[in-house]
Coordinates of C-alpha atoms and ligand atoms in Angstrom, one line a residue:
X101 CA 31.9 0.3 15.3
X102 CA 30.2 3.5 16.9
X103 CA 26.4 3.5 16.0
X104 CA 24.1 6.5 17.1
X105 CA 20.5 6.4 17.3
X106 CA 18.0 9.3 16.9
X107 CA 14.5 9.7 17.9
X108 CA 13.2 12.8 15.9
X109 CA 11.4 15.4 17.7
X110 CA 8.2 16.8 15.7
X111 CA 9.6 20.2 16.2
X112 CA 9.5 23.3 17.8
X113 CA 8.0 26.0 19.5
X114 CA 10.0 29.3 20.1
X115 CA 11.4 29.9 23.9
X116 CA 9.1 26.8 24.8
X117 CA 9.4 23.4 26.0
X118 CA 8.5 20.0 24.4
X119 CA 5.1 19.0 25.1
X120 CA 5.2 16.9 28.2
X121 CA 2.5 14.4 27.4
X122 CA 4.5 13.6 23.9
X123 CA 7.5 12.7 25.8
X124 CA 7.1 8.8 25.9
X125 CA 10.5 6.6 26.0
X126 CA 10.6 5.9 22.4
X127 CA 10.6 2.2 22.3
X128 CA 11.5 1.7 18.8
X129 CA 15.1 2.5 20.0
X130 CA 14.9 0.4 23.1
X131 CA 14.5 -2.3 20.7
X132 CA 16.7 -1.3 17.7
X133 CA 19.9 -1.3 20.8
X134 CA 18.9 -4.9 21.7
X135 CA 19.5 -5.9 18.0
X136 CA 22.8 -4.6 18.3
X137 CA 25.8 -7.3 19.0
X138 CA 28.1 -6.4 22.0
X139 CA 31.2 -5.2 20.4
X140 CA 28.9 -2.2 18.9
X141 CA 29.3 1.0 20.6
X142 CA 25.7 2.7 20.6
X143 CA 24.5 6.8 21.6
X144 CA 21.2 7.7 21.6
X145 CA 20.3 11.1 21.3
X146 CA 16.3 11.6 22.2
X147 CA 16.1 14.8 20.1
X148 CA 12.9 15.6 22.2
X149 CA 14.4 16.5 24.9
X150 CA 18.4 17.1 24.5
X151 CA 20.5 18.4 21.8
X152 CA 22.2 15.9 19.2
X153 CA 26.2 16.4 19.1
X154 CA 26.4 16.3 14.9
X155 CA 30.3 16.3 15.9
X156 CA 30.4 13.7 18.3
X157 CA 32.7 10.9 16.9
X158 CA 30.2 7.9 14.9
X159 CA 30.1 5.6 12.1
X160 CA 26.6 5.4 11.3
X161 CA 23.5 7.4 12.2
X162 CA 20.2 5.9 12.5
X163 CA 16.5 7.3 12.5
X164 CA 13.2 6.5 13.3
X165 CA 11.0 8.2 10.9
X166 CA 7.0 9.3 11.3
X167 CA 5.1 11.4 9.0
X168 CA 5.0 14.3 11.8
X169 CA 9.0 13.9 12.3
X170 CA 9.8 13.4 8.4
X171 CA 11.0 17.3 8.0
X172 CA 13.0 17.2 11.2
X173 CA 14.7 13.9 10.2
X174 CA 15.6 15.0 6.7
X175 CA 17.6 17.8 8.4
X176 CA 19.3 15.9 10.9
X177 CA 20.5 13.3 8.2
X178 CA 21.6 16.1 5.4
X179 CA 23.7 17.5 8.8
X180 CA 24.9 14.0 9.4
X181 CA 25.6 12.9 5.8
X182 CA 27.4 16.7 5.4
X183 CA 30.0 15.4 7.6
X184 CA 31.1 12.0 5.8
X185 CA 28.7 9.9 8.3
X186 CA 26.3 7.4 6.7
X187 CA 22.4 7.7 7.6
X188 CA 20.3 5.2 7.6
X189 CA 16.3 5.6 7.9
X190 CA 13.4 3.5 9.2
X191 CA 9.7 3.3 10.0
X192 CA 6.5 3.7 8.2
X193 CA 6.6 7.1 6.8
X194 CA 9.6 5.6 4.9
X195 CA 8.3 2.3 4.0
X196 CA 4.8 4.2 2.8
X197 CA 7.3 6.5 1.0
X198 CA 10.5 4.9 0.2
X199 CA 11.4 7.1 -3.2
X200 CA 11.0 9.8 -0.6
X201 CA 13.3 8.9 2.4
X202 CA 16.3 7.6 0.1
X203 CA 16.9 11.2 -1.2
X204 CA 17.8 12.2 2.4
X205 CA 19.5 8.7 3.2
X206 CA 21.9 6.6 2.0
X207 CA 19.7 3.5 3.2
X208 CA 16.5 3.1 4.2
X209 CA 14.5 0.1 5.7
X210 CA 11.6 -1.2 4.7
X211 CA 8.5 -2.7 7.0
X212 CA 10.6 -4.1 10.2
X213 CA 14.6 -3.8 11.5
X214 CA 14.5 -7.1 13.1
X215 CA 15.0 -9.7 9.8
X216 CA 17.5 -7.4 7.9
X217 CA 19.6 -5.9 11.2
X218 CA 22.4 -7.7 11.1
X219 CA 22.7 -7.6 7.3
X220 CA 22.9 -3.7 7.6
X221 CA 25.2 -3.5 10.2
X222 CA 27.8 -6.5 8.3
X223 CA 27.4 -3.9 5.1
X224 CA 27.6 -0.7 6.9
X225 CA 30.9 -1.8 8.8
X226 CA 32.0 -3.0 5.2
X227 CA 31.1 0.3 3.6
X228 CA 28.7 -1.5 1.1
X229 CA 25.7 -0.6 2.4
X230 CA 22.5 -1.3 0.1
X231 CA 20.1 1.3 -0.5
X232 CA 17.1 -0.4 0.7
X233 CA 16.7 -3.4 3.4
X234 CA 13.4 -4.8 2.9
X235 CA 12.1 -6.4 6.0
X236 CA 8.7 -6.8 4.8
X237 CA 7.0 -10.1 5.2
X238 CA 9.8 -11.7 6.9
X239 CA 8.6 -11.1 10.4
X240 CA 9.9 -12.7 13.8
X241 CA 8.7 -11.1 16.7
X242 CA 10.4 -14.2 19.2
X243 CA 12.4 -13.1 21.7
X244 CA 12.3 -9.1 21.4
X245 CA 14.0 -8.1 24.6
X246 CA 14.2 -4.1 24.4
X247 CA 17.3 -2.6 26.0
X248 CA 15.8 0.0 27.9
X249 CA 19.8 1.1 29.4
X250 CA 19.6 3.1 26.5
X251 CA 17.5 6.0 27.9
X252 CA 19.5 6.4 30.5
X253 CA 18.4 8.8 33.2
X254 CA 16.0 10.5 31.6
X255 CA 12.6 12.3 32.4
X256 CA 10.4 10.3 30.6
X257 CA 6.5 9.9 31.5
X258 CA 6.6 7.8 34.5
X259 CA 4.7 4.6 32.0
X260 CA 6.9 2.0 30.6
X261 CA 6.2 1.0 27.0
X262 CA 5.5 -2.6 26.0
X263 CA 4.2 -4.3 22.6
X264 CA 1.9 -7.3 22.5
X265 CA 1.6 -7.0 18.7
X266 CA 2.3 -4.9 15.5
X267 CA -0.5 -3.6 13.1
X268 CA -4.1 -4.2 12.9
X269 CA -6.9 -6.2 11.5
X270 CA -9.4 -3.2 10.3
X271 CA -9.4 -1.1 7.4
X272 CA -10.3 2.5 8.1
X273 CA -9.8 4.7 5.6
X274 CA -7.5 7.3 7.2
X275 CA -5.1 5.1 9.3
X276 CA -1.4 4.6 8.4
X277 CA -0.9 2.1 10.9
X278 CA -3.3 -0.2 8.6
X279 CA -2.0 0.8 5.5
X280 CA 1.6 -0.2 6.4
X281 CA 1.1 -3.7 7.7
X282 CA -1.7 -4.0 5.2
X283 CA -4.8 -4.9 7.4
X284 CA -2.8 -7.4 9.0
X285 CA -1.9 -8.5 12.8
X286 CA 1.2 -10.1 14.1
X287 CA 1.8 -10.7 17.7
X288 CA 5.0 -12.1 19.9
X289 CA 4.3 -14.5 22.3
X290 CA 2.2 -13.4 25.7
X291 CA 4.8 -15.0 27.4
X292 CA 7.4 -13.0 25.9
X293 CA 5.4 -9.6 26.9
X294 CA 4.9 -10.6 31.0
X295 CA 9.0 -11.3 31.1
X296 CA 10.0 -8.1 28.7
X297 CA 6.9 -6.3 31.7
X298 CA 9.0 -8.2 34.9
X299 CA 12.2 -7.7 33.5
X300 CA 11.5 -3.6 32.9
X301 CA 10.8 -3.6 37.1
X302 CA 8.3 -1.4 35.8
X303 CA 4.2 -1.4 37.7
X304 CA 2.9 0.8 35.2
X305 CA 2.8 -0.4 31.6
X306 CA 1.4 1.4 28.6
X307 CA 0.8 -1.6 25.8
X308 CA 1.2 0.4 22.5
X309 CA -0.3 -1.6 20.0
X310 CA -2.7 0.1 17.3
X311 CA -5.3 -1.9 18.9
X312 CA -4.7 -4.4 21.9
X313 CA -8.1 -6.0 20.9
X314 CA -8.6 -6.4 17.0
X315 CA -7.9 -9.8 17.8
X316 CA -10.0 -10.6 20.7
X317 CA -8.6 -14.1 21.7
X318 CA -5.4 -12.8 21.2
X319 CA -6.0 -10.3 23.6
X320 CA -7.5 -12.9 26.2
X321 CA -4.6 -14.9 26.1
X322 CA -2.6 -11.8 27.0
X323 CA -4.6 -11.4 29.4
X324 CA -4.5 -14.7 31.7
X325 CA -0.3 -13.9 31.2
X326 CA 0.5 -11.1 32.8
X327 CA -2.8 -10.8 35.7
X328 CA -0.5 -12.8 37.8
X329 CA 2.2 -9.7 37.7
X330 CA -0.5 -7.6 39.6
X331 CA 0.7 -4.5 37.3
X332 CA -1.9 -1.8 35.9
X333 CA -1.5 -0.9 32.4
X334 CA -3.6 1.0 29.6
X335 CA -3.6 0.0 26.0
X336 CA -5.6 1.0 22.5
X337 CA -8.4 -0.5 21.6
X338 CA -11.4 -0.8 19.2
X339 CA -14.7 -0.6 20.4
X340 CA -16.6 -3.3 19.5
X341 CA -15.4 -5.3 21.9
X342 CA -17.6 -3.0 24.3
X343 CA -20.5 -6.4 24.3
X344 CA -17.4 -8.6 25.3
X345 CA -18.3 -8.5 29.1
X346 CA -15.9 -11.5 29.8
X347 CA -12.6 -9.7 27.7
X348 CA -13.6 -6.6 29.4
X349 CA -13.4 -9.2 32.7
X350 CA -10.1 -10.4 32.1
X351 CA -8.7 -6.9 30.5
X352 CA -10.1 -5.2 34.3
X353 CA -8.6 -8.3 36.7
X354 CA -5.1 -8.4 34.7
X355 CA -4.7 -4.6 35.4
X356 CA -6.3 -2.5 32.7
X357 CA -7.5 0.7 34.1
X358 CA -8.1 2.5 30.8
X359 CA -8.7 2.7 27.1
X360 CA -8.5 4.7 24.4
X361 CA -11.0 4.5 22.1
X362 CA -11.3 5.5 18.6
X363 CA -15.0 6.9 18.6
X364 CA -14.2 9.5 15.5
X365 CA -17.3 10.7 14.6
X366 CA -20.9 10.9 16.4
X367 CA -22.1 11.1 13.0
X368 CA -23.2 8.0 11.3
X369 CA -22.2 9.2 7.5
X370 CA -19.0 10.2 8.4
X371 CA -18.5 6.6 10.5
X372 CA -19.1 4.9 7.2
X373 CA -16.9 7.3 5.1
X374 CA -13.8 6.5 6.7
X375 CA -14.7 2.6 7.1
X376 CA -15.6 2.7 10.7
X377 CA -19.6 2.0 10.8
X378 CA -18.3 -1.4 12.9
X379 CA -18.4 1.3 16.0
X380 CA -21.9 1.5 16.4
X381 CA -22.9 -1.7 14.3
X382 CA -23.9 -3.4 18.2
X383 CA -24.4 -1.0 20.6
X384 CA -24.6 2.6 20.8
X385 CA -21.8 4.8 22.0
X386 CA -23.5 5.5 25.1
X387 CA -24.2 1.5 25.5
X388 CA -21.2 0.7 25.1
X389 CA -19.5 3.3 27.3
X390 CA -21.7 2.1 30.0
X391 CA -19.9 -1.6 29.2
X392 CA -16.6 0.1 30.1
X393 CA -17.4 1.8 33.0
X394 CA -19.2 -1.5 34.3
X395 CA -15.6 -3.0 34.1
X396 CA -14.0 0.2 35.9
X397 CA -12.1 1.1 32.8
X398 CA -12.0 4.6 32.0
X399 CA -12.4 5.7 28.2
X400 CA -9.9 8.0 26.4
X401 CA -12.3 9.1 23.4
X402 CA -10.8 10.5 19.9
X403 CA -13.0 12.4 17.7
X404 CA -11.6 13.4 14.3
X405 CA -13.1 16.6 12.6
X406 CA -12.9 17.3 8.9
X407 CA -15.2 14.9 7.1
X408 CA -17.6 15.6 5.2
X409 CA -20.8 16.0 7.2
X410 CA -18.8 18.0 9.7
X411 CA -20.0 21.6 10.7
X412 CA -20.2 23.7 13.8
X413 CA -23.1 21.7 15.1
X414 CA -21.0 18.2 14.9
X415 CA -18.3 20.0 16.9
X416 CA -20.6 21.2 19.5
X417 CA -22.5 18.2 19.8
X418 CA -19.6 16.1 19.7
X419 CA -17.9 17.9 23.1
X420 CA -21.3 17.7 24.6
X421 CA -21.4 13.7 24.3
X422 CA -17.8 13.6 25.7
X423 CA -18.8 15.9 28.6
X424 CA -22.4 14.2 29.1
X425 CA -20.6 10.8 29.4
X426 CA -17.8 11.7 31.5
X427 CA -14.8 10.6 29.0
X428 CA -11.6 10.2 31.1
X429 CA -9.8 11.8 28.3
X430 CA -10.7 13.3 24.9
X431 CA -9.0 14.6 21.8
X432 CA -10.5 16.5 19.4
X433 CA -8.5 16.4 16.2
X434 CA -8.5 18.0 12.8
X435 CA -8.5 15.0 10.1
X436 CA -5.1 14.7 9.2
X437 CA -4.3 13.2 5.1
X438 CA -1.4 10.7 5.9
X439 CA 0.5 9.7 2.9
X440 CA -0.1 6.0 1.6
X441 CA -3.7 6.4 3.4
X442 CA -7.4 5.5 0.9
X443 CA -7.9 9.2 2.4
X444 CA -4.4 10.8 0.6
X445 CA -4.9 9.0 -2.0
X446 CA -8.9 10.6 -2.3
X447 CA -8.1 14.0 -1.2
X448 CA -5.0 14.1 -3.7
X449 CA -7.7 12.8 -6.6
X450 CA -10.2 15.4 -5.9
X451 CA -7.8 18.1 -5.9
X452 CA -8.5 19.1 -2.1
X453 CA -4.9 18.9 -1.0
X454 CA -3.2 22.3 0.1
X455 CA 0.7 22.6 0.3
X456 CA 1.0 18.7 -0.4
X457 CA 3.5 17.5 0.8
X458 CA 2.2 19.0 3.9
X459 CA 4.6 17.5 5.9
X460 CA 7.7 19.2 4.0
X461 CA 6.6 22.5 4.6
X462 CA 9.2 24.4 6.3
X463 CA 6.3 27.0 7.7
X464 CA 4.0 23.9 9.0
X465 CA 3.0 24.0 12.1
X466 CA 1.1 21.1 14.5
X467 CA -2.7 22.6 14.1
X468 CA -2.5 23.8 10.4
X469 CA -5.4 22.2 8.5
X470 CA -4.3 20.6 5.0
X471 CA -7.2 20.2 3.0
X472 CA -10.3 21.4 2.0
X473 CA -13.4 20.4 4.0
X474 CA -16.3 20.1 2.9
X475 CA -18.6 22.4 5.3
X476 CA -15.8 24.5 7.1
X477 CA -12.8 26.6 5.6
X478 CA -9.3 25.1 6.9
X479 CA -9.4 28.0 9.9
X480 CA -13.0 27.4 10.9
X481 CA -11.5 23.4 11.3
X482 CA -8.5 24.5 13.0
X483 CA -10.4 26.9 15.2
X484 CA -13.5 24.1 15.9
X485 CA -11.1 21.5 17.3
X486 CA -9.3 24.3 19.7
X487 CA -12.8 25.2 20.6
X488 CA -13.6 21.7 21.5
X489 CA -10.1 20.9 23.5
X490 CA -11.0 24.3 25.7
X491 CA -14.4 23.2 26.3
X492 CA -13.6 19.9 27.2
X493 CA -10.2 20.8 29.2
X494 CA -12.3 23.9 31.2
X495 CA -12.7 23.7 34.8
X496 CA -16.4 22.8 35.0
X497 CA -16.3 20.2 32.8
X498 CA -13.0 18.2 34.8
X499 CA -15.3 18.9 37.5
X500 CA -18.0 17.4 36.2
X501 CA -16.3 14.3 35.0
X502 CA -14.4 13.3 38.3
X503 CA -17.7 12.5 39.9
X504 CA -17.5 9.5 37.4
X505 CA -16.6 7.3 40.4
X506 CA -17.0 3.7 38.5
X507 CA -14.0 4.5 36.1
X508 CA -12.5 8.0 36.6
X509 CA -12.0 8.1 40.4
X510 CA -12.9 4.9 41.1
X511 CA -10.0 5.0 43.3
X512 CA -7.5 7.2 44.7
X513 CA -5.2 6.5 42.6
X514 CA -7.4 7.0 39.4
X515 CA -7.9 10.3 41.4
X516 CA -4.6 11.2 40.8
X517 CA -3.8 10.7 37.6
X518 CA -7.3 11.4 36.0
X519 CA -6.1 15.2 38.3
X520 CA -2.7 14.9 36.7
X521 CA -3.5 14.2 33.3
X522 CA -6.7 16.3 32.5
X523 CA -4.5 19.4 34.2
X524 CA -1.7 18.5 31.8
X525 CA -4.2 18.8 29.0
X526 CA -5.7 22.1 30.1
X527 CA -2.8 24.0 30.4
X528 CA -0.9 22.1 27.3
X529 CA -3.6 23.3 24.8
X530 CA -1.9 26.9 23.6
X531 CA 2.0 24.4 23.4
X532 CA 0.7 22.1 21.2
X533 CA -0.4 24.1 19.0
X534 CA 1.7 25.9 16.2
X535 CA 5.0 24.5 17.3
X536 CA 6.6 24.5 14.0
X537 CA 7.8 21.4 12.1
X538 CA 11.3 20.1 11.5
X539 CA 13.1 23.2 14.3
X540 CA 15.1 21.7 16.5
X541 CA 17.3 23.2 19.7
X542 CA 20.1 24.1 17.6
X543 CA 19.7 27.2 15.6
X544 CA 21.3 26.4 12.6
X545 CA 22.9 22.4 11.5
X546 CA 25.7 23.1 8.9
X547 CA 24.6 20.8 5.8
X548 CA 21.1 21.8 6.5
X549 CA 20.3 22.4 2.8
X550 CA 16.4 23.4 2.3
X551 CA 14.6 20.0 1.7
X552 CA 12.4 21.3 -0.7
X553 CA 14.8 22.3 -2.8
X554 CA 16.3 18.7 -3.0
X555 CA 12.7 17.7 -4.0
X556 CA 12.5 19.9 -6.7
X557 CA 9.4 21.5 -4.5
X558 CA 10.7 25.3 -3.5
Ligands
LIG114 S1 -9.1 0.4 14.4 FE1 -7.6 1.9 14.8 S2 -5.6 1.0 14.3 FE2 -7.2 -0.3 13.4 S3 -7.4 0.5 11.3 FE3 -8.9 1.6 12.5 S4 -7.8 3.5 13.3 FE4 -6.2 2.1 12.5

């Protein structure tokens, strides 16, 4: 049996690469090949950065499926399924929207791959496959050994990805991680994570949980596991762990050289819209800032734009604080409605939704607002958060921020990649934005039928 993978690109710009920074080794896969038994061909095609061979001999296609990649994914199955091979879809924009995903597939998973793999592969080499696996609820995240072979040679960031844990313990209102594993946490063993790190050969880990810390004695005993490896790594995290000065302790001496950090909003209405006033419930931003760079961790910051008390003068002030406090990193996002979200759901009710589905429209681009704010028209939004990214990514203000030498070049090796990474994000601004969703390298994908029309939508 011949199965081929797919990692779904977001899409395209015209004549331009993929953005750099978004080219990660998809994990997911890494892990979906170690599920596969020996006599199982697999061929991965990272649709980021290579073209998929639709001709290329296989008996089952499988993608990985994100709200962002949903368009692009739809078109590679219908090219797939056009040719007589069977497609089968996972991940969370198909478990949030299952009724969705089986019109492009002829099975989808539900929640995780790991409890129902075997069953889909005993039915698909059969030719019985089931429309839907359900997964959910019958976790086991024991002995997850990725099989990294899979991405062959490469040019993926020079990070490896591990996981510690799936899904997270807070509710905020516009996050689809939380809404798929429903406010929940599960973790493998921290054993399991320091032999999947020494096995990789890997010094450089990024640990992709949703947040490494919404269990804080979780994150301790990950801690104490892997500071014997002498590795560095960088994780996500929630900041109210910021008064924690002994995790912060063990995060710093087991490697952690950075964080990124939800912060959202500087305003305190908006914190408590979207179900984040825990942020500053403590300490102030700027305390707890000051907590991090005590513990030489640089901060990544995140600020979403789009609520309701936002305005020109939130923008301003909001690049302002990430400039004053010498953030490591910062992204400046328009709020973005994710289906199966308390946001959707609320933006849908009040009518405020524009194109919805917004992420099946064939003219969508990365950057198009797709709501109605409250205080900004959907251009003045989209324009505010390229404002923000230029004023944050402009040469005074890296200048400014490197003389942060608790945290940002602490070292020179923070240096470097504190140089590397804020140049990356000066001069990726203009790619990121506008590339258009669902194009991929090929021009045209026989069986590429317009999706909206399958969903009754053109
Ligand atoms: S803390 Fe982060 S991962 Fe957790 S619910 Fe909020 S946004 Fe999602």
């Amino acid at each position: 049996m011949h199965v081929t993978l797919i990692y779904p690109s977001v899409g395209r710009k015209a004549g331009k690469p993929y953005v750099r920074a978004w080219q990660m080794q998809p994990l997911s896969m890494a892990v979906l090949a170690s599920l596969m038994p020996r006599e199982v061909e697999v061929t991965f095609f990272d649709d980021r950065m290579e073209s998929i061979d639709y001709d290329a001999p296989t008996d089952l296609v499988v993608l990985s499926v994100e709200t962002f990649t949903a368009l692009r994914a739809y078109r590679i199955a219908a090219a797939f399924r056009a040719r007589g091979v069977p497609v089968i879809m996972g991940g969370y924009h198909v478990t949030l929207l299952p009724s969705e995903a089986s019109q492009f597939a002829d099975a989808i998973v539900l929640g995780d791959a790991e409890p129902v793999w075997t069953q889909v592969l005993e039915d698909a080499r059969r030719g019985t496959l089931q429309p839907q696996y359900d997964g959910r609820g019958k976790r086991v995240l024991s002995d997850i050994r990725p099989d990294r072979s899979i991405f062959g040679r490469r040019r993926y960031q020079n990070i490896t990805l591990v996981e510690y844990a799936r899904g997270c313990n807070f509710r905020c209102d516009f996050c689809s991680i939380t809404s798929f594993h429903k406010a929940s946490q599960s973790h493998r063993p921290a054993q399991d994570v320091a032999r999947d790190m020494e096995e990789s050969g890997s010094r450089r880990f990024f640990i992709v949980d949703d947040n490494i810390v919404s269990d804080p004695s979780k994150a301790r005993q990950l801690c104490r596991e892997i500071t014997p490896l002498g590795i560095n790594w960088v994780g996500q995290a929630s900041i109210h762990i910021a008064e924690d000065d002994e995790l912060l302790e063990l995060m710093a001496k087991s490697g952690c050289r950075g964080v990124l950090i939800g912060m959202e909003s500087i305003n305190q209405d908006n914190l408590a819209a979207m179900g984040k006033a825990w942020n500053t419930a403590r300490m102030s931003y700027a305390q707890s800032l000051q907590q991090f760079r005590k513990h030489g961790l640089a901060v990544y910051g995140t600020f979403v734009f789009g609520y309701d008390q936002d305005n020109w003068d939130v923008i301003k002030q909001s690049v302002a604080f990430a400039r004053e406090h010498k953030l490591f990193l910062a992204a400046f996002n328009h709020l973005v409605p994710f289906p199966g979200t308390p946001l959707y759901r609320r933006l849908q009710e009040q009518g405020k939704l524009l194109g919805d589905p917004w992420w099946l429209n064939p003219l969508g681009r990365v950057g198009d607002v797709v709501f109605r704010p409250a205080q900004l028209s959907p251009t003045e939004l989209q324009e505010g958060c390229l404002w923000a990214r230029r004023q944050f990514y402009n040469w005074r203000s890296m200048f400014e921020r490197v003389r942060d030498t608790q945290a940002n070049a602490r070292n020179t090796t923070m240096l470097g990649v504190y140089l590397g990474l804020n140049l990356g994000s000066h001069f990726d601004i203009d790619l990121r934005q506008g590339l258009q969703l669902g194009i991929g390298t090929e021009s045209t994908v026989a069986g590429n039928e317009p999706i909206r029309n399958q969903l009754g939508l053109a």
